[in-house]
Coordinates of C-alpha atoms in Angstrom, one line a residue:
X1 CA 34.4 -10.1 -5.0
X2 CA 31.1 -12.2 -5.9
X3 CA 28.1 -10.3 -5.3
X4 CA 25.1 -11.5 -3.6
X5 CA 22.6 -11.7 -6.1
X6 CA 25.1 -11.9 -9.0
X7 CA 23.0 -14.0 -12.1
X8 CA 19.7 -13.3 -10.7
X9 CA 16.7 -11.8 -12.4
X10 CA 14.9 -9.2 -10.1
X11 CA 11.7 -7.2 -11.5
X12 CA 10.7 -4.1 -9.5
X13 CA 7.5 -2.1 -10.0
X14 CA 7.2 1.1 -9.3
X15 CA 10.9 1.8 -10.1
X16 CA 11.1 5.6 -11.4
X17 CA 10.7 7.1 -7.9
X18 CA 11.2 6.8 -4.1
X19 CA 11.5 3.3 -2.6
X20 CA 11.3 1.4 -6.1
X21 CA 14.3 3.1 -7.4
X22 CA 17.0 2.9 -4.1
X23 CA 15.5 -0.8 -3.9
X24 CA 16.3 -1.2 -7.8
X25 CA 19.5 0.5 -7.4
X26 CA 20.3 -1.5 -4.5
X27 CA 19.7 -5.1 -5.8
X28 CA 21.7 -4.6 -9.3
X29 CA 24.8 -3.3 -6.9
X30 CA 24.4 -6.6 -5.3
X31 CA 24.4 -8.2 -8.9
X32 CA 20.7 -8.6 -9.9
X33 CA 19.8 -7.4 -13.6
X34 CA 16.6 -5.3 -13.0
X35 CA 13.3 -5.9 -14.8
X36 CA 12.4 -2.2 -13.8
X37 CA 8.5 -1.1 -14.3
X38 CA 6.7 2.8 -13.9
X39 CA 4.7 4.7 -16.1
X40 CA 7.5 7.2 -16.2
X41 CA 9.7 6.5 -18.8
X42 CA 12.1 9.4 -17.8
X43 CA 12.4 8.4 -14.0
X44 CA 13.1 4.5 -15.8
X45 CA 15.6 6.4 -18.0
X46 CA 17.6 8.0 -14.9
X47 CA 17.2 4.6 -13.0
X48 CA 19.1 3.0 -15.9
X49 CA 21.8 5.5 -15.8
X50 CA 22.3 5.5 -12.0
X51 CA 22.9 1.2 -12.3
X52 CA 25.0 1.6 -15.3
X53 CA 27.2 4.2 -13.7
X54 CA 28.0 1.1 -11.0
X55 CA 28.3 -1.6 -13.5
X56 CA 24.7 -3.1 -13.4
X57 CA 22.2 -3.6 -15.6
X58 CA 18.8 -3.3 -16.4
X59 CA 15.9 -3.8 -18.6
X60 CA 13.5 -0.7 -18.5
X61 CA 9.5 -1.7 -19.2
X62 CA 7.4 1.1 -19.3
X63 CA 3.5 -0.2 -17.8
X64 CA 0.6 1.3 -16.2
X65 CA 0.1 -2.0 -13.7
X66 CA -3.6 -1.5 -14.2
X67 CA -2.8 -2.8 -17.8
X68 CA -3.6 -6.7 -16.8
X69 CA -3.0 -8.0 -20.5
X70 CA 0.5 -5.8 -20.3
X71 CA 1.2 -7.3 -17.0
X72 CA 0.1 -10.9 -18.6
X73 CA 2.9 -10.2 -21.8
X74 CA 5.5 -9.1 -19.2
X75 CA 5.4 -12.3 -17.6
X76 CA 5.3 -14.1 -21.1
X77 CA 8.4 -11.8 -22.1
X78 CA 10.7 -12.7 -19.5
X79 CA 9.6 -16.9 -19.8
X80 CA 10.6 -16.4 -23.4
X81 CA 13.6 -14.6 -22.5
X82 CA 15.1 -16.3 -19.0
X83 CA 12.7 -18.8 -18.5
X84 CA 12.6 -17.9 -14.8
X85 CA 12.4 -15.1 -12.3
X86 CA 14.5 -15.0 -9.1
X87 CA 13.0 -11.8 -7.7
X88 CA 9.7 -9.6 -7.4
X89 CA 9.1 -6.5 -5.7
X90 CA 5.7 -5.2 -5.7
X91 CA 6.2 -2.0 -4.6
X92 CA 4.0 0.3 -7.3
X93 CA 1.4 2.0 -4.8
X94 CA -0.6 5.3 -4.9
X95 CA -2.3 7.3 -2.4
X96 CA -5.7 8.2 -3.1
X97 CA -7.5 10.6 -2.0
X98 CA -6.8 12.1 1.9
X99 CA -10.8 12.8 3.0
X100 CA -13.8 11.0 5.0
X101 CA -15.4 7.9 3.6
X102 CA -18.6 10.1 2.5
X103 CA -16.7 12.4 0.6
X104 CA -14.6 10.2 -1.3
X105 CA -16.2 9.1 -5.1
X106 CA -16.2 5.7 -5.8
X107 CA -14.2 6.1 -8.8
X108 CA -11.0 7.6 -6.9
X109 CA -11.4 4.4 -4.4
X110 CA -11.7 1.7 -7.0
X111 CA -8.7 3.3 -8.5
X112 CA -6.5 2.8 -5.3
X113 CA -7.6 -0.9 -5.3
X114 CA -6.8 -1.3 -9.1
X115 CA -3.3 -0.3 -8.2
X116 CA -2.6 -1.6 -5.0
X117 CA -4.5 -4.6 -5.3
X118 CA -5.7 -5.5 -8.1
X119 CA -1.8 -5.4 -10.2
X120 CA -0.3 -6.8 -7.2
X121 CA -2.9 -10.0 -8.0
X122 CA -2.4 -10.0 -11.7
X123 CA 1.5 -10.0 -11.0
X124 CA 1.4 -12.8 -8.4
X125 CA -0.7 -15.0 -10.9
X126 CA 1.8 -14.5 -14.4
X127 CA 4.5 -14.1 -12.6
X128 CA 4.6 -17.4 -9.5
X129 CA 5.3 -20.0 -12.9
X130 CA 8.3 -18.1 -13.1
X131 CA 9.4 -17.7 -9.8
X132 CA 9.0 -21.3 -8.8
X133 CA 11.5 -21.7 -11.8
X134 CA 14.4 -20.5 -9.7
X135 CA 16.1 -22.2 -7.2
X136 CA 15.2 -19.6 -4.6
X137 CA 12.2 -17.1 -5.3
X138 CA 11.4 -14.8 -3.7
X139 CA 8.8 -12.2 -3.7
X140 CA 8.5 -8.4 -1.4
X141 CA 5.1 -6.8 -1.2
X142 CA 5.7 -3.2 0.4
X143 CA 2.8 -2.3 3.0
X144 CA 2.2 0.0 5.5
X145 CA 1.3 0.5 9.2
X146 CA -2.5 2.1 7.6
X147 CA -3.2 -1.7 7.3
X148 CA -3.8 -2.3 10.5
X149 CA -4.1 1.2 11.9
X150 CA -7.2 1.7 10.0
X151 CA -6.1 5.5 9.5
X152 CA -8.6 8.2 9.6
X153 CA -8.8 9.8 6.2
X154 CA -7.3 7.8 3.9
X155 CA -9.6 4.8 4.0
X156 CA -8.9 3.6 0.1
X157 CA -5.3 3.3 1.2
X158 CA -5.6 1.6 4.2
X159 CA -8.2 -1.1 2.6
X160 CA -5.7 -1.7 0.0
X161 CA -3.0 -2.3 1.4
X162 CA -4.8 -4.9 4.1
X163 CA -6.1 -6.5 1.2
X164 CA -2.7 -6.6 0.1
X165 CA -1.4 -8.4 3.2
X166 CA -4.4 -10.7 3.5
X167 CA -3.4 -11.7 -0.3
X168 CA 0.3 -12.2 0.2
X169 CA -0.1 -14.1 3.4
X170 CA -2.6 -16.2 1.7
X171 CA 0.1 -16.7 -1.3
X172 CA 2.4 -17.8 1.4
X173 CA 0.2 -20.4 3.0
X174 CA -0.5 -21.8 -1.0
X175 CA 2.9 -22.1 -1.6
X176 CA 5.1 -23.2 1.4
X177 CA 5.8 -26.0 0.7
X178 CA 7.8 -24.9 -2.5
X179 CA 11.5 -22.7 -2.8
X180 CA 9.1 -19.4 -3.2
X181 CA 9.4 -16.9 -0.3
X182 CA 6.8 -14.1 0.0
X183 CA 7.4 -11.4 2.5
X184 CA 5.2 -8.1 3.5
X185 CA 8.0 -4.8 4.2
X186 CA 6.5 -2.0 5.9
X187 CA 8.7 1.3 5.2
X188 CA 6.8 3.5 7.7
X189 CA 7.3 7.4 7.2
X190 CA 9.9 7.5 4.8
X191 CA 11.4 10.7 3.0
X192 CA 9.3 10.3 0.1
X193 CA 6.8 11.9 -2.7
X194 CA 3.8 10.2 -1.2
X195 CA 4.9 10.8 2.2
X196 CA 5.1 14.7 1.5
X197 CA 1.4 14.9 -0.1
X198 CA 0.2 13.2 3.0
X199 CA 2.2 15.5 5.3
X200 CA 3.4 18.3 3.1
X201 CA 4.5 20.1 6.9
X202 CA 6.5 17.7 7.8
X203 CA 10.1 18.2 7.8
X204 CA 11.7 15.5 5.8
X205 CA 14.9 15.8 7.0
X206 CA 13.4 13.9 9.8
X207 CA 12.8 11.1 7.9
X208 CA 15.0 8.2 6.5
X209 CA 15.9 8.1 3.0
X210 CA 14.9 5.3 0.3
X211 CA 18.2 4.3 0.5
X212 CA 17.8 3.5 4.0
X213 CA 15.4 1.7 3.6
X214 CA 16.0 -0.2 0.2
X215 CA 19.3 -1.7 2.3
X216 CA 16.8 -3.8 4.1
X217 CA 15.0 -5.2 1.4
X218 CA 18.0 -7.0 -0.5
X219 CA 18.5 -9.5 1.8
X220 CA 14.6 -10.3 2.1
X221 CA 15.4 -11.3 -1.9
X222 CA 18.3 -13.3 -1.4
X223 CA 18.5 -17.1 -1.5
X224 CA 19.2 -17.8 2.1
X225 CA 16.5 -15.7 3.5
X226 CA 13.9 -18.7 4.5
X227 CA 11.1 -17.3 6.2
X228 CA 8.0 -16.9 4.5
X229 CA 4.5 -15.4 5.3
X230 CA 5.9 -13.0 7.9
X231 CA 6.1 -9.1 8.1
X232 CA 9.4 -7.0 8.4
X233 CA 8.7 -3.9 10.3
X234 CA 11.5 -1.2 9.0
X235 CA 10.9 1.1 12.2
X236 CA 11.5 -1.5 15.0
X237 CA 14.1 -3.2 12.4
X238 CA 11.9 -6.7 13.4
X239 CA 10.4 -9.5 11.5
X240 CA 6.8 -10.2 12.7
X241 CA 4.3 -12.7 12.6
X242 CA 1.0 -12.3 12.0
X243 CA -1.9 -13.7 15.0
X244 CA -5.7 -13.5 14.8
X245 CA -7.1 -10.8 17.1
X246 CA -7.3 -11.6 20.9

């Protein structure tokens, strides 16, 4: 049976955990070879095993994404290497800290933005040469309802990931007129690490799995999904688009 996504090249950040790994996992089933990225080289290590187990394959690159030159010689790497890039999947994110505005040090907050900003900005500029290379690129930013919510308490967070949107959409808009697709995913409360420090009383057997979710996201990377610019709420299971304020 062909697969889906057979002879593509898909790089996922954020891969050793949670939603990056199931959406990593998912994509080489459906035939991608995974660029996988994490500072955890053991939760990369397991990663590889689990796709090799069903007959994938992957290529494991330990990086801190607030490393912008190791970002920069990723991108150079896989030029030299496939001279394109059919799939990106910015999904490396961190928390921050959970307190008000006033209590929070500016240090922890430009650390939130270095990471889910700041990488995700770095990644779009090495690596859209490569993705306008393949005959159908296509790029995933995971978000989150915070965005737009504003949520009390974890401000950093929140900011981020509305700069995030504002950034992708505006990557969108530049490139529209191209074969690159650039979509925002937003998870919601998903049975994960980050989920359980934000709500460590929650049950998470209440909650859907990354595997649930990472289901969703394959066909966002594949060639004949066309739309670009829009947002795919997980929860509702809809595809939105975005409108200035009334």
């Amino acid at each position: 049976m062909t697969k889906p996504l057979a002879d593509r090249i898909a790089l996922v950040t954020g891969a050793s955990r949670g939603i990056g790994f199931a959406t990593a996992k998912a994509l080489a089933r459906a035939g991608a070879h995974i660029i996988a990225t994490a500072r955890t080289q053991g939760g990369l290590e397991e990663l590889d095993d689990e796709i090799r187990k069903e007959g994938g394959s992957a290529t494991l690159v330990p990086l801190n994404l607030t490393d912008s030159d190791g970002i920069a010689r990723l991108g150079a790497g896989l030029h030299e290497r496939y001279g394109k890039l059919d799939i990106l999947v910015g999904n490396a994110g961190v928390l921050g800290p959970s307190s008000p505005i006033g209590h929070i040090e500016l240090k922890a907050f430009n650390d939130v933005m270095a990471v889910n900003v700041s990488a995700n900005f770095q990644l779009i500029r090495c690596m859209e040469p490569l993705l306008k290379q393949s005959d159908a690129g296509r790029a995933v930013f995971i978000t989150s309802g915070a965005a737009n919510k504003a949520t009390a308490y974890v401000s950093p967070y929140a900011a981020s990931k509305a700069a995030l949107e504002t950034l992708a959409r505006a990557w969108a808009q530049e490139t529209a007129n191209t074969k690159l697709r650039v979509t925002l995913f937003n998870p919601g409360p998903i049975r994960t690490r980050m989920r359980a420090t934000l709500m460590p009383g929650e049950d998470p057997a209440t909650l859907d799995t990354p595997e649930q979710v990472a289901e969703f996201i394959v066909p966002l990377c594949a060639p004949d999904w066309t739309e670009t610019g829009k947002f795919y709420d997980y929860k509702t299971r809809t595809l939105m688009s975005f409108r200035s304020p009334a």
